[in-house]
Coordinates of C-alpha atoms and ligand atoms in Angstrom, one line a residue:
M14 CA 32.0 -39.0 21.3
R15 CA 30.8 -35.5 21.0
K16 CA 31.9 -33.3 24.0
E17 CA 29.4 -31.0 25.7
L18 CA 29.6 -27.4 24.7
K19 CA 30.2 -25.3 27.9
V20 CA 28.4 -22.0 28.2
L21 CA 29.5 -19.7 31.0
G22 CA 27.0 -17.0 32.2
I23 CA 28.3 -14.1 34.2
A24 CA 25.7 -12.2 36.2
G25 CA 27.0 -8.6 36.8
S26 CA 24.1 -7.1 38.7
P27 CA 23.9 -7.0 42.5
R28 CA 20.1 -7.3 42.1
R29 CA 19.2 -11.0 42.3
G30 CA 16.1 -11.8 40.1
G31 CA 16.5 -8.4 38.5
N32 CA 16.2 -7.5 34.8
T33 CA 19.6 -8.7 33.5
D34 CA 19.4 -11.7 35.8
R35 CA 16.1 -12.7 34.2
L36 CA 17.4 -12.2 30.7
L37 CA 20.6 -14.1 31.4
G38 CA 18.5 -17.0 32.9
E39 CA 16.5 -17.2 29.7
V40 CA 19.7 -17.2 27.5
M41 CA 21.1 -20.0 29.6
R42 CA 17.8 -21.9 29.4
G43 CA 17.8 -21.6 25.6
A44 CA 21.4 -22.8 25.5
A45 CA 20.6 -25.8 27.8
S46 CA 17.6 -26.7 25.6
R47 CA 20.0 -27.3 22.8
G48 CA 22.2 -29.7 24.9
A49 CA 24.8 -27.2 26.2
K50 CA 26.3 -27.5 29.7
V51 CA 25.5 -24.2 31.4
K52 CA 27.0 -22.6 34.4
T53 CA 26.4 -19.1 35.9
I54 CA 28.8 -17.1 38.1
I55 CA 27.3 -14.4 40.3
L56 CA 29.9 -11.7 40.6
N57 CA 28.3 -10.0 43.6
N58 CA 28.8 -13.2 45.6
L59 CA 32.5 -13.3 44.9
T60 CA 35.5 -11.3 46.2
I61 CA 37.2 -9.7 43.3
A62 CA 39.6 -6.8 44.2
P63 CA 40.3 -4.1 41.7
C64 CA 43.5 -4.6 39.6
Q65 CA 46.5 -3.1 41.4
H66 CA 48.6 -2.6 38.3
C67 CA 51.4 -4.3 40.2
D68 CA 52.7 -5.8 36.9
G69 CA 52.9 -9.1 38.7
C70 CA 51.3 -10.8 35.7
L71 CA 53.8 -9.6 33.2
E72 CA 56.2 -12.6 33.4
T73 CA 53.8 -15.4 34.0
G74 CA 50.3 -14.2 32.8
R75 CA 49.1 -15.1 36.3
C76 CA 47.5 -12.5 38.6
K77 CA 49.3 -12.2 41.9
V78 CA 46.2 -11.0 43.8
E79 CA 44.7 -14.1 45.5
D80 CA 40.9 -14.0 45.6
D81 CA 38.0 -15.5 43.6
M82 CA 39.3 -14.1 40.3
Q83 CA 41.6 -17.2 40.0
M84 CA 38.4 -19.3 39.7
V85 CA 36.9 -16.9 37.2
H86 CA 40.0 -17.1 35.1
S87 CA 39.7 -20.9 35.1
E88 CA 36.1 -20.8 34.1
L89 CA 36.8 -18.2 31.3
G90 CA 39.5 -20.6 30.0
R91 CA 37.1 -23.6 30.0
A92 CA 34.2 -21.8 28.4
D93 CA 33.2 -22.4 24.8
R94 CA 30.6 -19.6 24.9
L95 CA 30.3 -16.6 27.2
V96 CA 27.2 -14.6 28.2
L97 CA 28.0 -11.4 30.1
A98 CA 25.1 -9.6 31.7
S99 CA 25.3 -6.1 33.3
P100 CA 22.8 -3.3 33.8
I101 CA 24.0 0.2 32.9
Y102 CA 25.3 2.1 35.9
F103 CA 26.4 5.7 35.1
M104 CA 26.7 4.9 31.4
G105 CA 28.9 1.9 32.0
V106 CA 28.9 -1.6 33.4
T107 CA 28.5 -2.2 37.2
A108 CA 31.5 -2.0 39.5
Q109 CA 31.4 -5.8 39.9
V110 CA 31.8 -6.3 36.1
K111 CA 34.5 -3.6 35.8
A112 CA 36.6 -5.1 38.5
M113 CA 36.4 -8.5 36.8
I114 CA 37.3 -7.0 33.4
D115 CA 40.3 -5.2 34.8
R116 CA 41.5 -8.3 36.5
C117 CA 41.5 -10.0 33.0
Q118 CA 44.7 -7.9 32.4
A119 CA 46.6 -11.1 33.3
L120 CA 44.8 -12.8 30.3
W121 CA 45.6 -9.9 28.1
V122 CA 49.3 -10.4 29.0
R123 CA 49.0 -14.1 28.2
K124 CA 47.6 -13.3 24.8
Y125 CA 49.5 -10.3 23.6
L126 CA 52.8 -10.4 25.4
L127 CA 53.4 -14.0 26.2
K128 CA 51.6 -15.4 23.2
L129 CA 50.1 -18.2 25.3
P130 CA 46.8 -20.0 24.5
L131 CA 43.9 -18.8 26.5
S132 CA 41.5 -21.6 26.1
G133 CA 41.4 -25.4 25.8
S134 CA 38.1 -25.1 23.8
S135 CA 37.7 -27.9 21.3
W136 CA 34.8 -26.2 19.6
G137 CA 36.8 -23.8 17.4
E138 CA 35.9 -20.2 17.5
R139 CA 34.6 -19.0 20.9
R140 CA 31.6 -16.7 20.8
G141 CA 30.0 -14.4 23.3
L142 CA 26.9 -12.3 24.0
F143 CA 26.4 -9.1 25.9
V144 CA 23.1 -8.6 27.8
S145 CA 22.2 -5.2 29.2
V146 CA 19.4 -3.0 30.3
G147 CA 19.1 0.6 31.4
A148 CA 16.4 2.7 32.9
T149 CA 16.5 5.6 30.4
K150 CA 16.3 5.9 26.7
S151 CA 19.1 8.3 26.3
A152 CA 21.1 8.3 23.1
N153 CA 24.2 6.1 23.2
L154 CA 23.0 4.5 26.4
F155 CA 24.8 1.2 25.7
Q156 CA 27.7 2.5 23.7
P157 CA 30.4 2.8 26.4
A158 CA 29.5 -0.6 27.9
V159 CA 29.5 -2.3 24.5
T160 CA 32.9 -0.8 23.7
M161 CA 34.3 -2.1 27.0
V162 CA 32.8 -5.6 26.5
K163 CA 34.1 -5.8 23.0
S164 CA 37.6 -5.0 24.2
L165 CA 37.3 -7.7 26.9
F166 CA 36.1 -10.3 24.4
R167 CA 38.9 -9.5 22.0
A168 CA 41.5 -10.0 24.8
L169 CA 39.8 -13.3 25.6
D170 CA 39.8 -14.5 22.0
I171 CA 36.0 -14.5 22.0
T172 CA 34.0 -13.2 19.0
Y173 CA 31.4 -10.6 19.9
A174 CA 28.5 -12.6 18.4
G175 CA 25.6 -10.4 19.5
E176 CA 23.8 -8.4 22.1
L177 CA 20.5 -8.0 23.9
L178 CA 20.1 -4.4 24.9
F179 CA 16.9 -3.1 26.4
P180 CA 16.4 0.7 27.2
G181 CA 13.6 2.0 29.4
V182 CA 13.7 -0.8 31.9
D183 CA 14.1 0.1 35.6
E184 CA 12.1 -1.6 38.3
K185 CA 13.1 -5.1 39.3
G186 CA 11.4 -7.5 37.0
A187 CA 10.1 -4.8 34.6
I188 CA 11.8 -6.7 31.7
A189 CA 8.9 -9.2 31.9
K190 CA 6.6 -6.5 30.5
Y191 CA 9.0 -5.7 27.6
P192 CA 7.4 -7.1 24.5
D193 CA 9.1 -10.3 23.7
A194 CA 12.4 -9.6 25.6
L195 CA 12.5 -12.9 27.5
H196 CA 11.6 -14.9 24.4
Q197 CA 14.3 -13.1 22.4
A198 CA 16.8 -14.0 25.2
F199 CA 15.8 -17.7 25.0
L200 CA 16.2 -17.7 21.2
A201 CA 19.6 -16.0 21.5
G202 CA 20.7 -18.7 23.9
Q203 CA 19.7 -21.4 21.4
K204 CA 21.4 -19.5 18.5
L205 CA 24.6 -19.1 20.5
V206 CA 25.2 -22.8 20.6
E207 CA 23.9 -23.7 17.2
G208 CA 26.0 -24.4 14.2
T209 CA 28.8 -25.8 16.3
P210 CA 30.9 -28.3 14.5
A211 CA 31.0 -31.9 15.8
E212 CA 34.2 -32.9 17.5
Ligands
FMN11 C1 24.1 3.1 40.7 C2 23.1 3.0 39.5 C3 23.4 3.7 38.4 C4 22.6 3.7 37.3 N1 22.9 4.4 36.2 C5 22.1 4.4 35.1 C6 22.4 5.1 33.9 O1 23.5 5.7 33.8 N2 21.5 5.0 32.8 C7 20.4 4.3 32.9 O2 19.6 4.3 31.9 N3 20.0 3.6 34.0 C8 20.9 3.6 35.1 N4 20.5 2.9 36.2 C9 19.3 2.1 36.3 C10 19.5 0.6 36.0 O3 20.3 0.4 34.8 C11 18.2 -0.1 35.9 O4 17.5 0.0 37.1 C12 18.3 -1.6 35.5 O5 17.0 -2.1 35.2 C13 18.9 -2.5 36.6 O6 19.0 -3.8 36.1 P1 19.0 -5.1 37.1 O7 17.6 -5.3 37.5 O8 19.6 -6.2 36.2 O9 19.9 -4.8 38.2 C14 21.4 2.9 37.3 C15 21.1 2.2 38.5 C16 21.9 2.3 39.6 C17 21.6 1.5 40.9

C-alpha cells in the first residue's frame, strides 16, 4: 500500500489571513489536490523561546527548553515536504520564524555531531519551499531570508526545491491583486508533491 506523503506548512506571520498566509494556504491546497496529507502549524500561536545556547543538546540532540518546540521538532521529523512562509521584517524573517530556526540547533547537533537520522520519511529525498513577501521592491529584499532558510533546510536534510517571492506587497490581502500569485502558489504545491516514487 502506498503511504500518504505528508506536507508540513509553517506559517511565520503574526497576521492571520495576510499575504504569506494566503500563499501558504494555496500551496497546501495544491499539495492536497494531488493526494498529500497536509498540516499547517501557526508559529504565532505557539510558545517558542529563543535558543539559550545552553549546549544542553550537545550530548543527546534533544533541546532542554521545554515548550512547543518539542512538537515542532516531531512534526519536522515526520514531514516529507516542508513549506515555510514568512514575510520580510527588517530584511529578514519574522521573530517567530527566527526563534524556531535557532531552536533547530538541536537537530543540527543530531545531524552534524551525533550523526543521527533526522527523519523517518519513506519518500526518499525531502524537499521544501520558501514563501515570502515584502512591502518594498528594494534590491536583495529576499536575499538574507533565503540564505537563512537554505541554511535551515540543509541542517534538516531538506533540499531547497524552490521559492515564491513577491516584492511590493504590503496591505493585508494585497497578494490577491498580484497577477497570478495565488495560482502560482497552487501550482507550486502540486509540483512539490509530484514525481514522488511509489513506496
Ligand atoms: C516589523 C515589520 C518589519 C517590516 N520590514 C520590512 C522590510 O524590511 N522590507 C519590506 O519590504 N517590508 C517590510 N515589512 C512589510 C511586510 O513585509 C509586508 O507588510 C508583508 O506584506 C506582510 O506579510 P503578511 O501579510 O504575510 O504578514 C515589514 C513589516 C513589519 C510589521
